[in-house]
Amino acid sequence: MKHGRAKAARKTLKFFRLNHGIQAPYKLLLDGNFLVAIVRHKVPIRDRISTTIQTSDTSEQHSLQFHVTRSTLKELEALKQQQSNTKKGVTDEDHENVFHAAWRMGLDECTIIEDDECVTSDAARKTMKKTLSKKDDRMESLDGAALSALYLLKGEPQPQPTPTSSNHNKTSPPPMPPPNPQRFLLATQDPHLSDNSAQPSSALYLLKGEPQPPPPTPTSSNTSNHKNTPPPPMPPPNPQRFLLATQDPHLSDILRTTVPMVPILKLSRGVMLLEIPSPASKRYAERSETQKLSCAAGNSTISQHERTIVKQIRKQTFEKEVEQKRKREVMEDRSSSGRLGQQQVRRSKKAKGPNPLSCKKKKVDGGGTSQTNTTGKKKRNRTHRKKT
């Protein structure tokens, strides 16, 4: 694994660990397309994923947990049967049933997540389309397994099938819940609670194993107080902290734009890649940090002492920045004044005299120098013959 790719993977895993708590042991949700790609490229899935997310699977036996949905196995089984029918007369070993090997890998290596058959219906597709966006047409290109994975990663309850008149009479009534399903030992001093004559309370509902009824609806007297109460928090995305391994481009596109905090693994030409955090994940992380540091009464998740420490740190940081800015301005003023002073002190150059070598001596008629010798004879100019 190259150094740059390993550094990017560490940075991505740190982002998801700090903002959503995705850490070892990692839970991977495998798609059918990913299983088929693994078989075709003959990739050792456990070793390659351990190298990509940089965890030692040998020291920790449960550091990687593979999961697959029941609808994915059903689709692989149907494709396996279809391929075996088309190649019934072929006995060559090169024509191996890839879907059968992928189906067998899903059964042997993965934990099966049971999902209802109603998830793959058109009603479930319409429900998820309304949840994501009314104008989003990408849901039509998803198969049943991808739709089931989308419900699982978004953390929403799967739609229940509507009972018809034909099978409504055949269904048996639901079984009664067992008493004290969590095996509590009750420590109480209330005699009415012991002899079953007490008013319904949360402890009684918990011991009976029955769902607690919702609180009463607000009346006109407390309507004003109900308006001031904050809305209930939205369920967090990807509640089971899955890493999705898929080759489906439509599912990956939907997860990048609408469902945050879902790390995506894919296989590109036999190389395992971990995608960087999507824009939806970055927006979710920024919104979470803003909510944590908000100072509105009743909406802050930090204590008053922590808020005071944050204010002090911000004030100290602001004062340091102001002091550094003031020092930079002083240094710039000093440097500029020094340059101006140097320009004022600089002396102008004096005018130089003429070149003495270029000056000719004046001729004097009397006792000056002349071209004659002291003997009074003229100087003879000697001529030289040129050699031929």
Coordinates of C-alpha atoms in Angstrom, one line a residue:
M1 CA 0.0 0.0 0.0
K2 CA 1.4 3.3 -1.1
H3 CA 2.3 6.0 1.5
G4 CA -0.1 8.6 0.2
R5 CA -3.0 6.2 0.1
A6 CA -2.3 4.9 3.6
K7 CA -2.1 8.5 4.9
A8 CA -5.4 9.4 3.3
A9 CA -7.0 6.2 4.8
R10 CA -5.8 7.1 8.3
K11 CA -7.1 10.6 8.0
T12 CA -10.5 9.3 6.9
L13 CA -10.8 6.8 9.7
K14 CA -9.8 9.4 12.2
F15 CA -12.6 11.7 10.9
F16 CA -15.3 9.0 11.4
R17 CA -13.9 7.9 14.7
L18 CA -14.0 11.4 16.2
N19 CA -17.3 12.4 14.7
H20 CA -19.4 9.2 14.8
G21 CA -17.5 6.7 17.0
I22 CA -16.6 4.2 14.2
Q23 CA -13.7 2.3 15.5
A24 CA -12.4 -1.3 15.9
P25 CA -13.9 -3.8 15.8
Y26 CA -15.1 -2.7 12.4
K27 CA -18.4 -3.9 11.1
L28 CA -18.5 -4.2 7.3
L29 CA -21.7 -4.5 5.3
L30 CA -20.9 -6.3 2.0
D31 CA -22.9 -5.8 -1.1
G32 CA -23.6 -8.5 -3.7
N33 CA -21.7 -6.6 -6.4
F34 CA -18.7 -6.3 -4.1
L35 CA -18.7 -10.1 -3.4
V36 CA -18.8 -10.8 -7.1
A37 CA -15.9 -8.4 -7.8
I38 CA -13.9 -10.0 -5.0
V39 CA -14.3 -13.5 -6.6
R40 CA -13.6 -12.3 -10.1
H41 CA -10.3 -10.5 -9.1
K42 CA -9.4 -13.3 -6.7
V43 CA -8.7 -10.9 -3.9
P44 CA -8.1 -12.2 -0.3
I45 CA -10.8 -10.1 1.2
R46 CA -9.8 -10.3 4.9
D47 CA -6.1 -9.5 4.3
R48 CA -6.8 -6.7 1.8
I49 CA -9.3 -4.9 3.9
S50 CA -7.1 -5.3 7.0
T51 CA -4.3 -3.6 5.0
T52 CA -6.6 -0.8 3.8
I53 CA -8.0 0.2 7.2
Q54 CA -4.7 -0.6 8.8
T55 CA -5.8 -3.1 11.5
S56 CA -4.1 -6.3 12.5
D57 CA -6.6 -9.0 12.2
T58 CA -4.2 -11.7 13.4
S59 CA -3.8 -10.2 16.9
E60 CA -7.5 -9.4 17.3
Q61 CA -9.6 -12.2 16.1
H62 CA -12.8 -10.1 15.9
S63 CA -11.3 -6.8 14.6
L64 CA -13.2 -7.3 11.3
Q65 CA -16.9 -8.4 11.3
F66 CA -18.5 -9.1 7.9
H67 CA -22.2 -8.8 7.5
V68 CA -24.6 -9.4 4.5
T69 CA -28.3 -9.0 4.2
R70 CA -30.7 -11.9 3.4
S71 CA -31.9 -10.1 0.2
T72 CA -28.4 -10.0 -1.1
L73 CA -28.0 -13.7 -0.7
K74 CA -31.3 -14.3 -2.4
E75 CA -30.3 -12.2 -5.4
L76 CA -26.9 -14.0 -5.7
E77 CA -28.7 -17.4 -5.5
A78 CA -31.1 -16.4 -8.3
L79 CA -28.2 -15.2 -10.4
K80 CA -26.3 -18.4 -9.6
Q81 CA -29.3 -20.5 -10.8
Q82 CA -29.6 -18.4 -14.0
Q83 CA -25.9 -18.8 -14.8
S84 CA -26.0 -22.5 -14.2
N85 CA -29.0 -22.9 -16.6
T86 CA -27.3 -20.9 -19.4
K87 CA -24.0 -22.9 -19.1
K88 CA -25.5 -26.3 -18.5
G89 CA -23.6 -28.0 -21.3
V90 CA -20.3 -26.3 -20.6
T91 CA -17.8 -28.5 -18.7
D92 CA -14.7 -26.3 -19.0
E93 CA -13.1 -25.3 -15.7
D94 CA -12.6 -21.7 -17.0
H95 CA -16.4 -21.2 -17.0
E96 CA -16.7 -21.2 -13.2
N97 CA -20.0 -20.0 -11.6
V98 CA -18.9 -16.7 -10.1
F99 CA -22.2 -16.0 -8.5
H100 CA -22.1 -19.4 -6.7
A101 CA -18.7 -18.6 -5.3
A102 CA -19.9 -15.2 -4.2
W103 CA -23.0 -16.7 -2.6
R104 CA -20.8 -19.3 -0.8
M105 CA -18.5 -16.6 0.5
G106 CA -21.5 -14.7 1.8
L107 CA -22.7 -17.8 3.7
D108 CA -19.3 -18.8 5.0
E109 CA -17.6 -15.5 5.8
C110 CA -20.4 -13.2 6.8
T111 CA -23.1 -12.8 9.5
I112 CA -26.5 -12.8 7.9
I113 CA -28.8 -9.8 8.7
E114 CA -32.5 -10.8 8.3
D115 CA -34.6 -8.3 6.5
D116 CA -38.3 -8.4 5.5
E117 CA -39.5 -9.1 2.0
C118 CA -41.5 -6.0 2.1
V119 CA -38.3 -3.9 1.9
T120 CA -37.9 -4.8 -1.8
S121 CA -41.5 -3.8 -2.7
D122 CA -42.6 -0.7 -4.6
A123 CA -44.2 0.7 -1.4
A124 CA -40.8 0.7 0.4
R125 CA -39.2 2.3 -2.6
K126 CA -41.8 5.1 -2.6
T127 CA -41.4 5.6 1.1
M128 CA -37.6 5.9 0.9
K129 CA -38.0 8.2 -2.1
K130 CA -40.2 10.5 0.0
T131 CA -37.8 10.4 2.8
L132 CA -34.8 11.4 0.7
S133 CA -36.2 13.8 -1.8
K134 CA -39.4 14.1 -3.8
K135 CA -37.6 14.9 -7.0
D136 CA -35.0 12.2 -6.6
D137 CA -35.3 9.6 -9.4
R138 CA -32.3 7.6 -8.4
M139 CA -34.3 5.2 -6.3
E140 CA -35.7 3.5 -9.5
S141 CA -32.2 2.2 -10.4
L142 CA -31.7 0.4 -7.0
D143 CA -32.3 -3.3 -6.7
G144 CA -33.9 -4.9 -3.6
A145 CA -30.5 -5.6 -1.9
A146 CA -29.3 -2.1 -2.3
L147 CA -32.7 -0.7 -1.0
S148 CA -32.4 -3.0 2.1
A149 CA -28.9 -1.7 2.7
L150 CA -30.1 1.9 2.4
Y151 CA -32.8 1.3 5.0
L152 CA -30.2 -0.3 7.3
L153 CA -27.6 2.5 7.0
K154 CA -30.2 5.3 7.3
G155 CA -31.4 3.9 10.6
E156 CA -35.1 4.0 9.8
P157 CA -37.6 1.3 10.5
Q158 CA -38.5 -0.8 7.6
P159 CA -42.0 -0.6 6.3
Q160 CA -44.4 -3.3 7.4
P161 CA -46.4 -5.2 4.8
T162 CA -50.1 -4.3 4.5
P163 CA -52.3 -7.3 5.4
T164 CA -54.7 -8.3 2.7
S165 CA -58.2 -9.9 3.1
S166 CA -56.9 -13.3 1.9
N167 CA -54.1 -13.7 4.4
H168 CA -55.5 -11.6 7.3
N169 CA -57.7 -14.5 8.5
K170 CA -54.9 -17.0 8.3
T171 CA -52.5 -15.1 10.5
S172 CA -52.4 -16.1 14.1
P173 CA -52.6 -13.5 16.9
P174 CA -49.2 -12.2 18.1
P175 CA -47.8 -14.1 21.1
M176 CA -48.0 -12.5 24.5
P177 CA -44.7 -11.0 25.7
P178 CA -43.0 -13.0 28.6
P179 CA -43.1 -11.4 32.0
N180 CA -40.0 -9.7 33.3
P181 CA -38.1 -10.1 30.0
Q182 CA -34.9 -8.5 31.4
R183 CA -34.8 -10.7 34.5
F184 CA -34.9 -7.9 37.1
L185 CA -34.9 -8.4 40.9
L186 CA -37.2 -5.7 42.3
A187 CA -36.1 -3.9 45.5
T188 CA -39.1 -1.9 46.8
Q189 CA -40.9 -0.7 49.9
D190 CA -44.2 -0.1 48.2
P191 CA -46.8 -2.6 49.5
H192 CA -49.3 -1.8 46.7
L193 CA -46.7 -2.6 44.0
S194 CA -46.1 -6.0 45.6
D195 CA -49.8 -7.0 45.7
N196 CA -50.5 -5.8 42.1
S197 CA -52.8 -2.9 43.3
A198 CA -50.5 0.0 42.4
Q199 CA -51.1 2.6 39.8
P200 CA -49.4 2.0 36.5
S201 CA -45.8 3.2 36.6
S202 CA -42.7 2.9 34.5
A203 CA -41.3 0.2 36.8
L204 CA -44.5 -1.9 36.4
Y205 CA -44.5 -1.6 32.6
L206 CA -40.8 -2.6 32.6
L207 CA -41.4 -5.7 34.7
K208 CA -44.5 -6.8 32.7
G209 CA -42.6 -6.4 29.4
E210 CA -45.4 -4.2 27.9
P211 CA -44.7 -1.0 26.0
Q212 CA -45.2 2.2 28.0
P213 CA -48.1 4.4 26.6
P214 CA -47.1 7.8 25.2
P215 CA -47.5 10.9 27.3
P216 CA -50.8 12.8 27.0
T217 CA -51.3 15.3 24.3
P218 CA -50.9 18.9 25.3
T219 CA -54.1 20.8 26.1
S220 CA -55.0 24.4 25.4
S221 CA -53.7 25.4 28.9
N222 CA -50.1 24.3 28.2
T223 CA -50.0 24.9 24.5
S224 CA -47.7 27.9 25.0
N225 CA -45.3 25.8 27.0
H226 CA -45.4 23.0 24.4
K227 CA -44.4 25.5 21.6
N228 CA -41.3 26.5 23.6
T229 CA -40.1 23.0 24.1
P230 CA -37.4 22.0 21.6
P231 CA -38.3 19.4 18.9
P232 CA -37.2 15.8 19.6
P233 CA -33.7 15.0 18.2
M234 CA -33.4 13.2 14.9
P235 CA -32.2 9.6 15.0
P236 CA -28.4 9.5 14.2
P237 CA -27.5 8.1 10.8
N238 CA -25.8 4.7 10.5
P239 CA -26.7 3.7 14.1
Q240 CA -24.9 0.4 13.9
R241 CA -21.6 2.0 12.7
F242 CA -21.3 0.0 9.4
L243 CA -18.6 0.4 6.8
L244 CA -20.2 -0.3 3.4
A245 CA -18.3 -2.3 0.8
T246 CA -20.1 -1.9 -2.5
Q247 CA -19.6 -1.6 -6.3
D248 CA -23.0 -0.1 -7.0
P249 CA -22.5 3.5 -8.3
H250 CA -26.2 4.5 -7.8
L251 CA -26.2 3.4 -4.1
S252 CA -22.8 5.2 -3.5
D253 CA -24.1 8.4 -5.1
I254 CA -27.2 8.4 -2.8
L255 CA -25.1 7.7 0.3
R256 CA -22.7 10.5 -0.6
T257 CA -25.4 13.1 -1.0
T258 CA -28.1 12.2 1.5
V259 CA -26.9 9.7 4.2
P260 CA -23.9 11.0 6.2
M261 CA -21.4 9.1 8.3
V262 CA -21.1 6.0 6.1
P263 CA -17.5 5.0 5.1
I264 CA -17.5 3.5 1.6
L265 CA -15.1 0.8 0.4
K266 CA -14.8 -0.1 -3.2
L267 CA -12.5 -2.3 -5.4
S268 CA -10.9 -0.5 -8.4
R269 CA -8.9 -2.7 -10.8
G270 CA -8.1 -5.1 -7.9
V271 CA -7.1 -2.3 -5.5
M272 CA -9.1 -1.7 -2.4
L273 CA -9.9 2.0 -1.8
L274 CA -11.4 3.8 1.1
E275 CA -13.3 7.0 -0.1
I276 CA -12.8 10.3 1.7
P277 CA -15.7 11.7 3.8
S278 CA -18.6 12.8 1.7
P279 CA -20.0 16.4 1.7
A280 CA -23.0 15.2 3.7
S281 CA -20.7 13.7 6.4
K282 CA -18.7 17.0 6.6
R283 CA -21.9 19.0 7.0
Y284 CA -23.2 16.6 9.7
A285 CA -19.9 16.9 11.6
E286 CA -20.0 20.7 11.5
R287 CA -23.6 20.8 12.6
S288 CA -22.9 18.5 15.5
E289 CA -20.0 20.6 16.6
T290 CA -22.2 23.7 16.4
Q291 CA -24.9 22.1 18.5
K292 CA -22.3 21.0 21.2
L293 CA -20.9 24.5 21.5
S294 CA -24.3 26.3 21.3
C295 CA -25.0 28.4 24.4
A296 CA -28.8 28.4 24.1
A297 CA -30.5 27.4 27.3
G298 CA -31.7 23.8 27.3
N299 CA -30.1 23.0 24.0
S300 CA -26.4 22.8 25.0
T301 CA -24.8 19.4 25.6
I302 CA -21.8 20.9 27.6
S303 CA -21.8 22.0 31.2
Q304 CA -21.4 25.5 32.5
H305 CA -17.9 24.9 33.6
E306 CA -16.9 23.6 30.2
R307 CA -18.5 26.5 28.5
T308 CA -16.5 28.9 30.7
I309 CA -13.3 27.1 29.8
V310 CA -14.2 27.4 26.1
K311 CA -14.8 31.2 26.5
Q312 CA -11.5 31.7 28.3
I313 CA -9.6 29.8 25.6
R314 CA -11.3 31.8 22.9
K315 CA -10.5 35.1 24.7
Q316 CA -6.8 34.1 25.1
T317 CA -6.5 33.1 21.5
F318 CA -8.1 36.4 20.4
E319 CA -5.7 38.4 22.6
K320 CA -2.7 36.5 21.2
E321 CA -3.8 37.2 17.7
V322 CA -4.3 40.9 18.4
E323 CA -0.8 41.1 20.1
Q324 CA 0.8 39.4 17.1
K325 CA -0.9 41.7 14.7
R326 CA 0.3 44.7 16.7
K327 CA 3.9 43.5 16.7
R328 CA 3.8 42.9 13.0
E329 CA 2.5 46.4 12.4
V330 CA 5.2 47.9 14.6
M331 CA 7.9 46.0 12.8
E332 CA 6.6 47.1 9.4
D333 CA 6.6 50.7 10.6
R334 CA 10.1 50.4 11.8
S335 CA 11.3 48.9 8.6
S336 CA 9.6 51.5 6.5
S337 CA 11.0 54.4 8.6
G338 CA 14.5 52.9 8.4
R339 CA 14.3 52.8 4.6
L340 CA 13.2 56.4 4.5
G341 CA 16.0 57.5 6.8
Q342 CA 18.6 55.8 4.7
Q343 CA 17.2 57.6 1.6
Q344 CA 17.5 61.0 3.4
V345 CA 21.1 60.4 4.8
R346 CA 22.5 59.3 1.4
R347 CA 24.9 62.0 0.1
S348 CA 25.0 63.2 -3.5
K349 CA 28.1 62.4 -5.5
K350 CA 30.6 65.2 -6.2
A351 CA 31.4 66.2 -9.7
K352 CA 34.7 64.5 -10.9
G353 CA 37.4 66.3 -12.8
P354 CA 38.5 65.6 -16.3
N355 CA 40.5 62.5 -17.2
P356 CA 44.2 63.5 -16.9
L357 CA 45.2 61.1 -19.6
S358 CA 43.0 62.8 -22.1
C359 CA 44.4 66.2 -21.3
K360 CA 47.1 67.6 -23.7
K361 CA 49.9 69.7 -22.5
K362 CA 50.0 73.3 -23.8
K363 CA 52.8 74.2 -26.2
V364 CA 55.3 76.9 -25.1
D365 CA 57.3 79.0 -27.7
G366 CA 60.3 79.9 -25.5
G367 CA 61.8 77.2 -23.2
G368 CA 59.2 74.7 -23.7
T369 CA 59.6 71.2 -25.1
S370 CA 60.0 70.7 -28.8
Q371 CA 60.4 67.9 -31.2
T372 CA 64.2 68.6 -31.8
N373 CA 67.0 66.9 -30.0
T374 CA 69.5 68.7 -27.8
T375 CA 72.1 68.6 -30.5
G376 CA 69.8 70.6 -32.8
K377 CA 69.5 67.8 -35.4
K378 CA 66.2 66.7 -36.7
K379 CA 65.1 63.3 -35.8
R380 CA 65.4 61.0 -38.6
N381 CA 62.5 58.8 -39.4
R382 CA 63.6 55.4 -40.3
T383 CA 61.7 53.4 -42.9
H384 CA 61.4 49.7 -43.0
R385 CA 61.1 47.7 -46.1
K386 CA 58.2 45.3 -46.1
K387 CA 59.2 41.7 -46.7
T388 CA 57.8 40.1 -49.8

